[in-house]
CSV table of C-alpha atoms in Angstrom, one decimal:
chain,number,residue,atom,x,y,z
A,14,MET,CA,-29.2,-9.8,8.1
A,15,THR,CA,-26.9,-10.0,11.2
A,16,ALA,CA,-23.3,-10.6,12.3
A,17,GLU,CA,-24.2,-14.1,13.3
A,18,ASP,CA,-25.2,-14.9,9.6
A,19,ILE,CA,-21.9,-13.8,8.3
A,20,LYS,CA,-20.1,-15.9,11.0
A,21,ASN,CA,-22.0,-18.9,9.8
A,22,ASP,CA,-21.2,-18.3,6.2
A,23,LEU,CA,-17.4,-18.0,7.0
A,24,LYS,CA,-17.5,-20.9,9.1
A,25,PHE,CA,-19.0,-23.1,6.3
A,26,LEU,CA,-15.9,-21.8,4.1
A,27,ALA,CA,-13.3,-22.6,6.8
A,28,ASP,CA,-10.2,-24.7,6.0
A,29,PHE,CA,-8.3,-25.3,9.1
A,30,ASP,CA,-5.2,-26.7,7.3
A,31,HIS,CA,-4.9,-23.4,5.5
A,32,ALA,CA,-5.5,-21.7,8.7
A,33,ASP,CA,-2.3,-23.2,10.2
A,34,ASN,CA,-0.4,-21.5,7.4
A,35,LEU,CA,-2.0,-18.2,8.1
A,36,GLN,CA,-1.4,-18.3,11.7
A,37,TRP,CA,2.4,-18.6,10.9
A,38,PHE,CA,2.3,-16.1,8.0
A,39,PHE,CA,0.7,-13.3,10.1
A,40,LYS,CA,2.9,-13.8,13.0
A,41,THR,CA,0.4,-14.8,15.8
A,42,GLY,CA,2.8,-16.3,18.1
A,43,LYS,CA,3.5,-14.9,21.7
A,44,GLY,CA,5.4,-11.6,21.4
A,45,GLN,CA,4.7,-11.2,17.6
A,46,TYR,CA,2.7,-8.4,16.0
A,47,GLY,CA,-0.3,-10.7,15.4
A,48,GLU,CA,-0.2,-12.3,18.9
A,49,GLY,CA,-3.6,-13.8,19.6
A,50,ASP,CA,-5.1,-13.5,16.0
A,51,VAL,CA,-7.3,-16.6,15.1
A,52,PHE,CA,-7.6,-17.7,11.6
A,53,ILE,CA,-10.1,-20.2,10.2
A,54,GLY,CA,-8.5,-20.4,6.8
A,55,VAL,CA,-11.0,-18.6,4.4
A,56,LYS,CA,-9.1,-17.0,1.6
A,57,VAL,CA,-9.6,-13.4,0.8
A,58,PRO,CA,-11.5,-13.8,-2.5
A,59,LYS,CA,-14.0,-15.9,-0.7
A,60,VAL,CA,-14.3,-13.4,2.2
A,61,ARG,CA,-15.0,-10.7,-0.4
A,62,LYS,CA,-17.8,-12.7,-1.8
A,63,VAL,CA,-19.4,-13.1,1.5
A,64,ALA,CA,-19.1,-9.3,2.1
A,65,LYS,CA,-20.7,-8.5,-1.2
A,66,ARG,CA,-23.9,-10.2,0.1
A,67,TYR,CA,-24.0,-8.1,3.3
A,68,THR,CA,-23.6,-4.5,2.2
A,69,ASP,CA,-26.8,-3.5,3.9
A,70,LEU,CA,-25.5,-4.7,7.3
A,71,SER,CA,-25.8,-2.2,10.0
A,72,LEU,CA,-22.9,-0.4,11.6
A,73,SER,CA,-24.0,-2.0,15.0
A,74,GLU,CA,-23.7,-5.5,13.5
A,75,ILE,CA,-20.5,-4.7,11.7
A,76,LYS,CA,-19.1,-3.5,15.1
A,77,LYS,CA,-19.8,-7.0,16.4
A,78,LEU,CA,-17.7,-8.6,13.7
A,79,LEU,CA,-14.8,-6.0,14.2
A,80,TYR,CA,-14.5,-7.1,17.8
A,81,SER,CA,-14.4,-10.8,17.0
A,82,LYS,CA,-11.1,-12.7,17.7
A,83,ILE,CA,-11.4,-14.3,14.3
A,84,HIS,CA,-9.4,-12.7,11.6
A,85,GLU,CA,-11.6,-13.4,8.6
A,86,GLU,CA,-14.7,-12.0,10.6
A,87,ARG,CA,-12.9,-8.7,11.1
A,88,LEU,CA,-11.7,-8.7,7.5
A,89,CYS,CA,-15.2,-9.2,6.3
A,90,ALA,CA,-16.5,-6.4,8.4
A,91,LEU,CA,-13.9,-4.1,7.0
A,92,LEU,CA,-14.7,-5.2,3.3
A,93,ILE,CA,-18.4,-4.4,4.0
A,94,LEU,CA,-17.4,-1.1,5.2
A,95,VAL,CA,-15.4,-0.4,2.1
A,96,ASP,CA,-18.4,-1.4,-0.1
A,97,LYS,CA,-20.8,0.6,1.8
A,98,PHE,CA,-18.5,3.6,1.6
A,99,ALA,CA,-18.2,3.4,-2.2
A,100,MET,CA,-22.0,3.4,-2.5
A,101,ALA,CA,-22.8,6.0,0.0
A,102,ASN,CA,-23.7,9.5,-0.2
A,103,LEU,CA,-21.6,12.2,1.5
A,104,ASP,CA,-23.5,12.0,4.9
A,105,GLU,CA,-23.2,8.4,5.0
A,106,GLN,CA,-19.6,8.4,4.0
A,107,GLU,CA,-18.8,10.7,6.8
A,108,LYS,CA,-20.6,8.3,9.3
A,109,ILE,CA,-18.6,5.3,8.0
A,110,PHE,CA,-15.2,7.3,8.1
A,111,LYS,CA,-15.9,8.2,11.7
A,112,PHE,CA,-17.0,4.7,12.6
A,113,TYR,CA,-13.7,3.5,11.0
A,114,ILE,CA,-11.5,6.0,13.0
A,115,ASN,CA,-13.3,5.3,16.2
A,116,ASN,CA,-12.6,1.5,15.8
A,117,ALA,CA,-9.3,1.7,13.9
A,118,LYS,CA,-7.5,-0.5,16.4
A,119,ARG,CA,-9.5,-3.3,15.3
A,120,ALA,CA,-7.9,-3.3,11.9
A,121,ASN,CA,-5.3,-5.0,13.8
A,122,ASN,CA,-3.1,-6.7,11.2
A,123,TRP,CA,-1.3,-5.5,8.1
A,124,ASP,CA,-3.7,-6.8,5.6
A,125,LEU,CA,-6.8,-5.5,7.4
A,126,VAL,CA,-5.2,-2.0,7.3
A,127,ASP,CA,-4.0,-2.3,3.7
A,128,LEU,CA,-7.3,-3.5,2.2
A,129,SER,CA,-9.4,-0.9,3.9
A,130,SER,CA,-7.7,2.4,4.8
A,131,PRO,CA,-6.9,3.7,1.5
A,132,ARG,CA,-10.6,3.1,0.3
A,133,ILE,CA,-12.2,4.6,3.4
A,134,VAL,CA,-9.8,6.9,5.1
A,135,GLY,CA,-7.8,7.9,2.1
A,136,GLU,CA,-11.0,8.6,-0.1
A,137,TYR,CA,-12.7,10.5,2.6
A,138,LEU,CA,-9.8,12.8,3.4
A,139,LEU,CA,-8.6,13.4,-0.3
A,140,ASN,CA,-9.8,16.9,-0.3
A,141,LYS,CA,-10.2,17.4,3.5
A,142,ASN,CA,-8.2,18.3,6.4
A,143,LYS,CA,-5.9,15.4,7.3
A,144,THR,CA,-5.0,16.1,10.9
A,145,ILE,CA,-6.2,12.7,11.9
A,146,LEU,CA,-3.4,11.1,9.9
A,147,TYR,CA,-0.8,13.1,11.9
A,148,LYS,CA,-2.4,12.2,15.2
A,149,PHE,CA,-2.4,8.4,14.2
A,150,ALA,CA,1.3,8.7,13.0
A,151,ALA,CA,2.1,9.8,16.6
A,152,SER,CA,0.1,7.0,18.1
A,153,ASN,CA,1.6,4.3,20.3
A,154,ASN,CA,-0.6,1.8,18.3
A,155,LEU,CA,1.2,0.0,15.6
A,156,TRP,CA,-2.1,-0.3,13.4
A,157,GLU,CA,-3.1,3.4,13.7
A,158,LYS,CA,0.5,4.3,12.6
A,159,ARG,CA,0.3,2.1,9.6
A,160,ILE,CA,-3.1,3.5,8.8
A,161,SER,CA,-1.8,7.0,8.7
A,162,ILE,CA,0.7,6.2,5.9
A,163,ILE,CA,-1.2,3.5,4.0
A,164,SER,CA,-4.2,5.8,3.7
A,165,THR,CA,-2.1,8.3,1.6
A,166,TYR,CA,-2.0,5.6,-1.1
A,167,THR,CA,-5.2,7.3,-2.4
A,168,PHE,CA,-3.6,10.8,-2.4
A,169,ILE,CA,-0.6,9.4,-4.3
A,170,LYS,CA,-2.9,7.8,-7.0
A,171,ASN,CA,-4.3,11.3,-7.3
A,172,GLU,CA,-0.9,12.8,-7.8
A,173,LYS,CA,-0.8,14.4,-4.4
A,174,PHE,CA,2.5,13.5,-2.6
A,175,SER,CA,3.0,16.0,0.1
A,176,ASP,CA,1.3,14.3,3.0
A,177,SER,CA,2.9,10.9,2.1
A,178,LEU,CA,6.3,12.6,2.3
A,179,ARG,CA,5.6,14.4,5.6
A,180,LEU,CA,4.3,11.3,7.2
A,181,ALA,CA,7.3,9.3,5.8
A,182,LYS,CA,9.6,11.8,7.6
A,183,ILE,CA,7.6,11.5,10.8
A,184,LEU,CA,7.7,7.6,10.8
A,185,MET,CA,11.2,7.4,9.5
A,186,ASN,CA,12.6,6.5,13.0
A,187,ASP,CA,9.8,4.1,14.0
A,188,LYS,CA,11.2,0.9,15.4
A,189,HIS,CA,8.6,-1.6,13.7
A,190,ASP,CA,9.5,-3.4,10.5
A,191,LEU,CA,5.8,-3.2,9.4
A,192,ILE,CA,6.1,0.7,9.5
A,193,HIS,CA,9.5,0.5,7.5
A,194,LYS,CA,7.9,-1.6,4.9
A,195,ALA,CA,4.8,0.6,4.7
A,196,VAL,CA,6.7,3.8,4.4
A,197,GLY,CA,9.0,2.3,1.8
A,198,TRP,CA,6.0,1.1,-0.1
A,199,MET,CA,4.4,4.5,-0.2
A,200,LEU,CA,7.7,6.2,-1.2
A,201,ARG,CA,8.0,3.7,-4.0
A,202,GLU,CA,4.4,4.5,-5.2
A,203,VAL,CA,5.4,8.2,-5.2
A,204,GLY,CA,8.5,7.4,-7.3
A,205,ASN,CA,6.3,5.3,-9.7
A,206,ARG,CA,4.4,8.5,-10.6
A,207,ASN,CA,7.3,11.0,-10.1
A,208,GLN,CA,10.6,9.6,-9.5
A,209,ALA,CA,12.2,13.0,-9.3
A,210,GLU,CA,9.9,13.9,-6.3
A,211,GLU,CA,10.8,10.7,-4.6
A,212,GLU,CA,14.6,11.2,-5.1
A,213,LYS,CA,14.4,14.7,-3.7
A,214,PHE,CA,13.1,13.2,-0.5
A,215,LEU,CA,15.6,10.2,-0.7
A,216,LYS,CA,18.6,12.4,-1.1
A,217,LYS,CA,17.9,14.2,2.2
A,218,TYR,CA,17.0,11.1,4.2
A,219,TYR,CA,18.2,7.8,2.6
A,220,LYS,CA,21.3,7.6,4.9
A,221,LYS,CA,19.1,7.9,8.0
A,222,MET,CA,16.5,5.4,6.8
A,223,PRO,CA,16.1,1.8,8.1
A,224,ARG,CA,17.5,-0.5,5.5
A,225,THR,CA,14.2,-2.3,4.8
A,226,MET,CA,12.4,1.0,4.2
A,227,LEU,CA,15.1,2.1,1.7
A,228,ARG,CA,15.1,-1.2,-0.1
A,229,TYR,CA,11.3,-1.0,-0.6
A,230,ALA,CA,11.5,2.6,-1.7
A,231,ILE,CA,14.0,2.1,-4.4
A,232,GLU,CA,12.9,-1.4,-5.5
A,233,LYS,CA,11.8,-0.1,-9.0
A,234,PHE,CA,14.9,2.0,-9.6
A,235,GLU,CA,17.4,1.1,-12.3
A,236,GLU,CA,20.0,-1.4,-11.0
A,237,ASP,CA,22.9,1.1,-11.0
A,238,LYS,CA,21.0,3.7,-9.1
A,239,ARG,CA,19.7,1.3,-6.6
A,240,ILE,CA,23.0,0.0,-5.9
A,241,ALA,CA,24.4,3.4,-5.4
A,242,TYR,CA,21.8,4.2,-2.8
A,243,LEU,CA,22.4,1.0,-0.9
A,244,LYS,CA,26.1,1.7,-0.9
A,245,SER,CA,25.7,5.5,0.0
A,246,ARG,CA,27.2,6.8,-3.2
A,247,ILE,CA,24.5,9.2,-4.3
């Protein structure tokens, strides 16, 4: 069971017409956030099926996939890690968490972050010290910053909002659209469970937020309230 076996399985499933659409959708052009990323056109459900067959793959072989230029190979590596983490004992979970953190920059597109970080980083840190998230929030690396806030989705689902809100404040002035969307999404998830908690945060900061962040954060509000926030009438 090797990384090469997975590469061959994914190549068999490749659809290069679909790959062209993915290259555009994930902004792989020069100067874009996904510059240089290469797609072969395997849809996520099919990548998941491949990953399920390789949950015994070693971390050394997973690392080979993570450092591939092919997006679906990196995605498969991360989905294997997610499955391994879910089945692991506490010692093994710690090893997987550390491996993920040490190679976090290879989760280098938004889908790779979103499909892996809550289920590894978020789950591992749920009842532990969360310093690494604040370190990542201060990183110059876009993907580490996205990991910092998206990982808190697990905390939110467990009715723990404080780290999501602290990180939202730290990332509020970030210049990248993908961070604006990620923060707004997590604020919305807080509001889905406790709108009063979200609004307490918004009333302090909504006038300072990037417009995209605010729109994501208030997307589920009643129409009158949503318009009031957008028109700064709260």
